[in-house]
């Protein structure tokens, strides 16, 4: 199957599922929304579509991009964009199969479910993934799974490399009116690319990594990796076994030939530095005068909003900072509009996927003028959680020589409750906040957060209210909580200073 010429994009239009071609989508001949039984596969499919559009049809500048957003490609433009590149995107090409290498040696083939993140992991996954989900995949699902494995998943374990953004990075995509427009909102212009990667023009002639091949144990610098190579980087050596005779795809259900296994082999190389992926933010610390960058990922159970400022705000302090997702930075330069974001990624423990995340965020109009408000909101909301945590800690531990605590540490479970009970408040505040004059909206949010904190504190300490032995601990921790909350309220004017800075 060839991704540039054949119908592989799983969409649904007016309730009917079908597979359409990239040409039909980009030339506006067919419409529909992506439709797969797993949110992570849908998200990976969108990433793959964006990467194809980016590499084949990079708009020169802002004007060209705006035109693309408004008007579908002509057939001639589509054909010109694909010229010379069709062989790169053929799943069963005899020499350079899509996201694979030929001649991969393995003792025995790996079953297909290893290519579907989460399915092969032992614990609890039966709830999330119906059994047999990846026993055979159609060529469309297998192309998406290969791309997902290369960019979003933990490595296959010992000796296998993880993707070029490291294990399980957070990916951010902008959502627009429909699928075709969404692709263009996530494509960088040549102008933006030169800004993100100054070596962009010089590396235009590069082909995908799996086409040009990689030398074993080679040492590569991120600044030598061009756009095409970076967006189609296969970190592992995989080769699909030939497809088997007709049966139903265990992911999308389509009847046809299915892939049931692949060969994989260990292959080592190193990349120094960080490649500026268009759909990823980067955080950095400055150590001994050197800037060390990395991609944020979901490392804890904290909700996604905790990471939001890193994803959309440019921040540089003396020793640390963050650089927003390049496509979000580009939209900021294009001019104000409401921003709808899709944020996705896995949380892992080494090769095991613990959790899938796929969330939507809306940022009200004006976010691009005052992005530091987002930073302040996220920080302050976390301070409210910390004040609850600190008060509950004192309540459970007591203070030496003054009073004994309950001995029951509730901080972790109440962190979880705080996040559960404030998630909607935060999402709502972000989507309606008046970024030009945020004070009222922020005050409203903070007083709601304060009410949640007080309610949770009462809930946690309620069973001890009648115990004479606990009266001191109760009074002291409550006094501390009020002190923390008052301090936070006193800082409430900080958005004024943020604004003028
Ligand atoms: Zn399928």
PDB file of C-alpha atoms and ligand atoms in Angstrom, residues 19 36 41 136-142 248-254 258, ligand 1:
ATOM      1  CA  UNK A  19     -11.062   4.924   3.734  1.00  0.00           C
ATOM      2  CA  UNK A  36     -10.574   4.512  14.651  1.00  0.00           C
ATOM      3  CA  UNK A  41      -4.372   5.431  16.993  1.00  0.00           C
ATOM      4  CA  UNK A 136      -3.726  -9.008  12.514  1.00  0.00           C
ATOM      5  CA  UNK A 137      -3.585  -5.448  11.208  1.00  0.00           C
ATOM      6  CA  UNK A 138      -4.603  -4.118   7.796  1.00  0.00           C
ATOM      7  CA  UNK A 139      -2.049  -2.059   5.893  1.00  0.00           C
ATOM      8  CA  UNK A 140      -3.674   1.216   6.947  1.00  0.00           C
ATOM      9  CA  UNK A 141      -3.591   0.403  10.671  1.00  0.00           C
ATOM     10  CA  UNK A 142      -0.103  -1.050  10.408  1.00  0.00           C
ATOM     11  CA  UNK A 248     -10.696  -8.862   9.385  1.00  0.00           C
ATOM     12  CA  UNK A 249      -8.289  -6.230  10.709  1.00  0.00           C
ATOM     13  CA  UNK A 250      -8.344  -6.547  14.473  1.00  0.00           C
ATOM     14  CA  UNK A 251      -8.128  -2.763  14.887  1.00  0.00           C
ATOM     15  CA  UNK A 252     -10.487  -1.223  12.313  1.00  0.00           C
ATOM     16  CA  UNK A 253     -12.402  -4.345  11.262  1.00  0.00           C
ATOM     17  CA  UNK A 254     -11.829  -3.956   7.524  1.00  0.00           C
ATOM     18  CA  UNK A 258      -3.541  -8.480   7.304  1.00  0.00           C
TER      19      UNK A 258
HETATM   20 ZN1  LIG B   1      -7.242  -1.756  10.098  1.00  0.00          ZN
END
